[in-house]
Structure formats: structure tokens, C-alpha cells
Amino acid sequence: MPDPATITDALRAAQARGLLPTSLGTAELRELGEDVLARSVFTARGTNAVFVDALKKVVDELAGGNMDEATARVTLMETLRAVGYTPEGGFPDAPEGSVPPALAGTLQDLSSKRRLDLIIQTQRGLMVGAGQKMRGSVPERLRLAPAWELVRVLPVEVPRDWPSRWLLAGGRMSEGGRMIALKGDPLWGELGSYQNFQDALGVDHPPFAFNSDMGWDEVPAREVRRLGITGPDGETPEEWLASEPRTLTGKQPLPIPVLSTRDMDPEIVRTLEAGGAVVRGDQATIPAGTAELDRRAAERDARRQERMERAVREAREAYERGGTP
Amino acid sequence: MNVEVNIRDEAGPALVRIQTGLRNRQALHAQIARDGENFLKTYGRTISAEHHRTASRLGAKPTNHLLNAYQAIESEGKPELAELRIPRASRLRAAFGDYVVRPGSGKTYLTIPDHADVYGRRVREFPEGTFRFAILHAHRVFPVLLFAAAGGRHKAGDVAYWLRRELTIQADTTLIRFDLLAEEARDSVEEYIDTLRRGGEA
């Protein structure tokens, strides 16, 4: 039992799910609907309840940071051995003919390294992504960083064309080809919808698709304003968050945000008020003025960039000296 | 001569807002936590792409264990502290000092892979009879697991795993730069206060 004080968001997301032993393949599982899948731990053609139960426990341990992937793989492999799984015959308790025989070592073989890696990495990625979404949706985080940026977390030799997917999902390219949208924007759901993309996982958070190696960075409010990021119908971040947007699955509304009128065009404030919005805060500023604050913000950005470059440079030097295995 | 003096308190509401904001430690800690998490994840993404010494030496595919560990970092602003949660079953543990790894219960040895065919994999993942136990004699004795037969990229007799009763993992202060996290936190506090000064809400 993990220490409640150190429980991770990924583990919270993992623990909220039930078990779904099934003989269906991935494509057939999709027919069950996103709601069932989002709340279930399953693996295609995993009919055995003992195995799926072990999978849930392993995912919980991974999500809690208490188990590494190699141990997870061995645990699942030993569970498969213990319940008598074979690639040719499947699980002994599965109804005859319910699962087609698999060639040992292929992705269809539940006990193959490739398959177990895929299961573990997908489940781990889903839990980390769900935890990140959960964490980014609390009111303080919505105010500090109202948008996500889609980023590649791992370089791959042949990347899928994510910019095209972004545009297909209804996204707009920001400065420098950056893919940024407000939290809760339906396009995140479109990006992970298997009605749009065959390899999608049916979620509105990273990794969006099998083996995508894509993730999220939070985008600070100031950057969002600078880039002019808006909601799907041109709403300001404040307007969008005030509308309590629902994700594609439509089951998880974001928390009610605190609406701020800071730096907002007075015309927009009047429009909001006329529209019945509850506008809190005022336009008061202290005499320091915005020029000084802008200068401080620019200096801060420069310090942060320099800090990151220094950290990477020093890590690289230490690594080359052999300090890091 | 008539002199009319109008006193308007323009700074008062802003000062009240700043005072209120500074009392709201959870919001302040949320800013510090978020910036710390982002700093570590961005840093981790950059350095872990370069840290594949063992995989490179063996000619194996990297496991991306370090990258995954960085991506699993979480943060939370609580009323009393800004919290960063680091996965303990990962190499990031070395950021907190030396530590000794010992085999789990019922096991005698740790297995250190030394061949591309076994890199990132556990002995138990292979069928029985894949390896044979041996003792190598050099300046001292080294228990090892050798490949029993040729296959993949190995020949019979190649070292697959070194066996150790325990392993001390040296501290690695470059994994998590606590000094730079403290600098980042200072900037987070400044940004938080500036947000309040601009009229933002805490």
C-alpha cells in the first residue's frame, strides 16, 4: 500500500480503473467505446482474469514509481507461465477457438518481449498522461498555464506526421510550427480519437497513440497571451476556461477556473459582463507600471534559458568525463 | 484662493491583492512546483537522449529508462510546501546520494547485462538452459552467466551477465540539479509576485 502522502497522480489514475479480461483484439475493443476503455485495464486477447489482475497491479506499481519496466515484464511473464499460457493455445481456460493461435515471439504472442513491452509502455504512458492531465487541471495550474504544447519526448528514426494530424484534428500552428492549444480544447480528444487515427488510444491526453513518444509541456499564461492562443471558436483562455469545457469523451469537465481580467482589453471585459459572466478582480495596477514588469519578465526568461543551457552543458561535460554511467 | 485636494487610493486595492496573494501559499507553491517539474522534464528530455553509454557500448537499443523516469516526475503545490515527486525505482534515486542495490528476497545475485542480446532484460525472461553459470578468474573471481549456445549476436561462451551480490550506485548530482531548482524557485516567486502586481489573481 503506497504512502498516501506520496501517492502519484499517475497512480490515482491507474487505481481508478477496473479489470476487463477479454478475448477481443484491439480493433474490436474499440467498439466497446471510450468510456469503458478509459475505466478499464485490458489487453487485447487477454482473457484470463488472473493475468489482467496482475497487469493492473503491475501498472499500479509502475505508476507509483515503485517498479521498473524490466521487473514489470518479468512479473507478467511469470504470471503467464503460472496460468499455463502458450502462444499456440492461449489461456487454458479460454473457450476453444475464441483466441486465434499466435506465432511465438510475434506481437500476437502475449508472452513475447515485444508484446509485453508494448503493453507496459502503453499502460505506463497512459497513466503518466492521465496523471499529467489531472494535475494540469487544478485551478492554480489552469491559471498559471492554461494551455498544453504537444512535444516529442523521444526522438525516433521515422516519426509519424504529427503536424498533419494536428491540422486534421483542427489545430492551428503557432509561431515556429509549435502545436499549442488550450487545456480542455476538443482537439486533444480528436488527436487521440481512433475514429480519426487508426493507431490512436481513445484518450485526450498523451501518448494519444500506440508508441507515439509524444507528450505535453505546459505553456505559461504569458506565453499563451503572446502567441494569441484561443479556444476552438476564438475564445480567450479566460472565456474558454470559464465555459467549463469538456473533453472529447465528455465525461471529465475541467474544474471551474478563476477568471482574471488582468491585461484584458476593457472592451472584452465589458462584453463578458454584458454576457453575464462573473468577472472578478479589477484593473488596478500599482505605480510600478507594466514596462518595469515586462523588463523583469524578459530578464527572467533569459535567466531561465541560460540556466537550462548551463545545466545541459555541465551534464554533458560530466557524462563525457565518465561521471554518469 | 480655493484649493481642492482629492485623495484617491489607487494603490490600496493592489496592495491588498498582493498581501492576499502572498498569504495564499498554495498558489505560490503551485507556481514553484509547476516550474520545477517543467525544468526537470525539459532538462531530462535533453540529457537522457545523450545518456546511452552502456547501450552504445553493447550495440543495444537504449531502454530509455532515464527518459521515462524524468517524464514520470510529478509536482503539486500544497499549502505548506511545493512538492516534486521523483520515481524511486529509477536511476534518479542516485540524485539523492550513493545507494546500494541488493538482490530481492530469495535471490543471490544481481545480474548486470553485458551483451546486446540481453541488455534491458532479466534472466528470467529467457528459457531455462539459455545460460550457464561460471566463475571467471582474473585478479579476483567473477561469477558470470555465459551463453550456453550460439544465437542472435552471441556465441556460446560469451558473457551475458555479470553476477554481483550487491552493487553500489554512485551519487550523480547531475541528474537533478537542486542548486538550479532553487534558482528556478526564486524566479517562480518573482513571477508570482509580478503576476499579482500586474493585477492577476492569486
mmCIF file with all atom_site columns, N, CA and C in Angstrom, chain A residues 3 9 18 36 49 88 101 107 112 116-117 122 162 170 178 190 201 206 232 250-251 276 289 314 325:
data_model
loop_
_atom_site.group_PDB
_atom_site.id
_atom_site.type_symbol
_atom_site.label_atom_id
_atom_site.label_alt_id
_atom_site.label_comp_id
_atom_site.label_asym_id
_atom_site.label_entity_id
_atom_site.label_seq_id
_atom_site.pdbx_PDB_ins_code
_atom_site.Cartn_x
_atom_site.Cartn_y
_atom_site.Cartn_z
_atom_site.occupancy
_atom_site.B_iso_or_equiv
_atom_site.pdbx_formal_charge
_atom_site.auth_seq_id
_atom_site.auth_comp_id
_atom_site.auth_asym_id
_atom_site.auth_atom_id
_atom_site.pdbx_PDB_model_num
ATOM 1  N N  . ASP A 1 3   ? 2.340   4.996   0.463   1.00 0.00 ? 3   ASP A N  1
ATOM 2  C CA . ASP A 1 3   ? 2.150   6.053   1.451   1.00 0.00 ? 3   ASP A CA 1
ATOM 3  C C  . ASP A 1 3   ? 1.222   7.108   0.846   1.00 0.00 ? 3   ASP A C  1
ATOM 4  N N  . ASP A 1 9   ? -0.099  11.146  -9.108  1.00 0.00 ? 9   ASP A N  1
ATOM 5  C CA . ASP A 1 9   ? -1.307  11.345  -9.916  1.00 0.00 ? 9   ASP A CA 1
ATOM 6  C C  . ASP A 1 9   ? -1.488  10.183  -10.882 1.00 0.00 ? 9   ASP A C  1
ATOM 7  N N  . GLY A 1 18  ? -10.927 -0.394  -13.535 1.00 0.00 ? 18  GLY A N  1
ATOM 8  C CA . GLY A 1 18  ? -11.311 -1.768  -13.224 1.00 0.00 ? 18  GLY A CA 1
ATOM 9  C C  . GLY A 1 18  ? -10.618 -2.735  -14.157 1.00 0.00 ? 18  GLY A C  1
ATOM 10 N N  . VAL A 1 36  ? -15.781 2.863   -21.533 1.00 0.00 ? 36  VAL A N  1
ATOM 11 C CA . VAL A 1 36  ? -15.428 1.583   -20.910 1.00 0.00 ? 36  VAL A CA 1
ATOM 12 C C  . VAL A 1 36  ? -13.910 1.445   -20.844 1.00 0.00 ? 36  VAL A C  1
ATOM 13 N N  . ALA A 1 49  ? -8.479  -13.736 -16.170 1.00 0.00 ? 49  ALA A N  1
ATOM 14 C CA . ALA A 1 49  ? -8.662  -12.722 -15.129 1.00 0.00 ? 49  ALA A CA 1
ATOM 15 C C  . ALA A 1 49  ? -7.424  -12.588 -14.250 1.00 0.00 ? 49  ALA A C  1
ATOM 16 N N  . GLU A 1 88  ? 0.521   -20.756 -28.802 1.00 0.00 ? 88  GLU A N  1
ATOM 17 C CA . GLU A 1 88  ? -0.288  -21.567 -29.726 1.00 0.00 ? 88  GLU A CA 1
ATOM 18 C C  . GLU A 1 88  ? -1.701  -21.793 -29.186 1.00 0.00 ? 88  GLU A C  1
ATOM 19 N N  . PRO A 1 101 ? -4.539  -18.867 -32.646 1.00 0.00 ? 101 PRO A N  1
ATOM 20 C CA . PRO A 1 101 ? -3.163  -19.159 -32.219 1.00 0.00 ? 101 PRO A CA 1
ATOM 21 C C  . PRO A 1 101 ? -2.212  -18.062 -32.693 1.00 0.00 ? 101 PRO A C  1
ATOM 22 N N  . LEU A 1 107 ? 3.931   -10.058 -32.107 1.00 0.00 ? 107 LEU A N  1
ATOM 23 C CA . LEU A 1 107 ? 3.118   -9.159  -31.278 1.00 0.00 ? 107 LEU A CA 1
ATOM 24 C C  . LEU A 1 107 ? 1.843   -9.846  -30.783 1.00 0.00 ? 107 LEU A C  1
ATOM 25 N N  . SER A 1 112 ? 5.539   -12.596 -25.555 1.00 0.00 ? 112 SER A N  1
ATOM 26 C CA . SER A 1 112 ? 6.749   -12.139 -26.245 1.00 0.00 ? 112 SER A CA 1
ATOM 27 C C  . SER A 1 112 ? 7.216   -10.814 -25.637 1.00 0.00 ? 112 SER A C  1
ATOM 28 N N  . LEU A 1 116 ? 4.906   -7.666  -24.508 1.00 0.00 ? 116 LEU A N  1
ATOM 29 C CA . LEU A 1 116 ? 4.889   -7.210  -23.116 1.00 0.00 ? 116 LEU A CA 1
ATOM 30 C C  . LEU A 1 116 ? 5.418   -5.782  -23.014 1.00 0.00 ? 116 LEU A C  1
ATOM 31 N N  . ASP A 1 117 ? 6.443   -5.475  -23.797 1.00 0.00 ? 117 ASP A N  1
ATOM 32 C CA . ASP A 1 117 ? 6.949   -4.092  -23.814 1.00 0.00 ? 117 ASP A CA 1
ATOM 33 C C  . ASP A 1 117 ? 5.861   -3.126  -24.268 1.00 0.00 ? 117 ASP A C  1
ATOM 34 N N  . THR A 1 122 ? 2.639   1.173   -23.108 1.00 0.00 ? 122 THR A N  1
ATOM 35 C CA . THR A 1 122 ? 1.372   1.849   -23.391 1.00 0.00 ? 122 THR A CA 1
ATOM 36 C C  . THR A 1 122 ? 0.641   2.176   -22.096 1.00 0.00 ? 122 THR A C  1
ATOM 37 N N  . TRP A 1 162 ? 3.000   14.211  -37.099 1.00 0.00 ? 162 TRP A N  1
ATOM 38 C CA . TRP A 1 162 ? 2.127   14.828  -36.099 1.00 0.00 ? 162 TRP A CA 1
ATOM 39 C C  . TRP A 1 162 ? 1.624   16.201  -36.510 1.00 0.00 ? 162 TRP A C  1
ATOM 40 N N  . GLY A 1 170 ? -7.921  19.788  -36.193 1.00 0.00 ? 170 GLY A N  1
ATOM 41 C CA . GLY A 1 170 ? -8.477  21.137  -36.047 1.00 0.00 ? 170 GLY A CA 1
ATOM 42 C C  . GLY A 1 170 ? -7.546  22.112  -35.359 1.00 0.00 ? 170 GLY A C  1
ATOM 43 N N  . ARG A 1 178 ? 4.913   25.517  -33.634 1.00 0.00 ? 178 ARG A N  1
ATOM 44 C CA . ARG A 1 178 ? 4.570   24.899  -32.343 1.00 0.00 ? 178 ARG A CA 1
ATOM 45 C C  . ARG A 1 178 ? 3.097   24.502  -32.330 1.00 0.00 ? 178 ARG A C  1
ATOM 46 N N  . GLU A 1 190 ? -9.724  14.848  -30.312 1.00 0.00 ? 190 GLU A N  1
ATOM 47 C CA . GLU A 1 190 ? -9.665  14.471  -31.735 1.00 0.00 ? 190 GLU A CA 1
ATOM 48 C C  . GLU A 1 190 ? -8.323  13.827  -32.067 1.00 0.00 ? 190 GLU A C  1
ATOM 49 N N  . LEU A 1 201 ? -5.334  5.797   -29.197 1.00 0.00 ? 201 LEU A N  1
ATOM 50 C CA . LEU A 1 201 ? -5.650  5.050   -27.975 1.00 0.00 ? 201 LEU A CA 1
ATOM 51 C C  . LEU A 1 201 ? -6.987  5.468   -27.361 1.00 0.00 ? 201 LEU A C  1
ATOM 52 N N  . PRO A 1 206 ? -1.649  12.639  -23.666 1.00 0.00 ? 206 PRO A N  1
ATOM 53 C CA . PRO A 1 206 ? -0.569  11.785  -24.167 1.00 0.00 ? 206 PRO A CA 1
ATOM 54 C C  . PRO A 1 206 ? -0.660  10.382  -23.565 1.00 0.00 ? 206 PRO A C  1
ATOM 55 N N  . PRO A 1 232 ? -11.539 26.933  -29.389 1.00 0.00 ? 232 PRO A N  1
ATOM 56 C CA . PRO A 1 232 ? -11.956 26.459  -30.722 1.00 0.00 ? 232 PRO A CA 1
ATOM 57 C C  . PRO A 1 232 ? -12.775 27.482  -31.505 1.00 0.00 ? 232 PRO A C  1
ATOM 58 N N  . GLY A 1 250 ? -16.187 13.654  -23.059 1.00 0.00 ? 250 GLY A N  1
ATOM 59 C CA . GLY A 1 250 ? -17.341 14.331  -22.483 1.00 0.00 ? 250 GLY A CA 1
ATOM 60 C C  . GLY A 1 250 ? -17.654 13.919  -21.064 1.00 0.00 ? 250 GLY A C  1
ATOM 61 N N  . LYS A 1 251 ? -16.708 13.253  -20.402 1.00 0.00 ? 251 LYS A N  1
ATOM 62 C CA . LYS A 1 251 ? -17.016 12.737  -19.071 1.00 0.00 ? 251 LYS A CA 1
ATOM 63 C C  . LYS A 1 251 ? -16.302 13.517  -17.974 1.00 0.00 ? 251 LYS A C  1
ATOM 64 N N  . GLY A 1 276 ? -23.105 38.273  -18.961 1.00 0.00 ? 276 GLY A N  1
ATOM 65 C CA . GLY A 1 276 ? -23.499 37.635  -17.712 1.00 0.00 ? 276 GLY A CA 1
ATOM 66 C C  . GLY A 1 276 ? -22.363 36.922  -16.998 1.00 0.00 ? 276 GLY A C  1
ATOM 67 N N  . GLY A 1 289 ? 4.095   50.185  -12.873 1.00 0.00 ? 289 GLY A N  1
ATOM 68 C CA . GLY A 1 289 ? 3.846   50.210  -14.309 1.00 0.00 ? 289 GLY A CA 1
ATOM 69 C C  . GLY A 1 289 ? 4.262   48.928  -14.976 1.00 0.00 ? 289 GLY A C  1
ATOM 70 N N  . GLU A 1 314 ? 26.773  21.305  -18.454 1.00 0.00 ? 314 GLU A N  1
ATOM 71 C CA . GLU A 1 314 ? 27.520  20.681  -17.362 1.00 0.00 ? 314 GLU A CA 1
ATOM 72 C C  . GLU A 1 314 ? 27.231  19.178  -17.280 1.00 0.00 ? 314 GLU A C  1
ATOM 73 N N  . PRO A 1 325 ? 27.015  6.864   -15.718 1.00 0.00 ? 325 PRO A N  1
ATOM 74 C CA . PRO A 1 325 ? 27.107  5.605   -16.461 1.00 0.00 ? 325 PRO A CA 1
ATOM 75 C C  . PRO A 1 325 ? 26.140  5.564   -17.636 1.00 0.00 ? 325 PRO A C  1
#
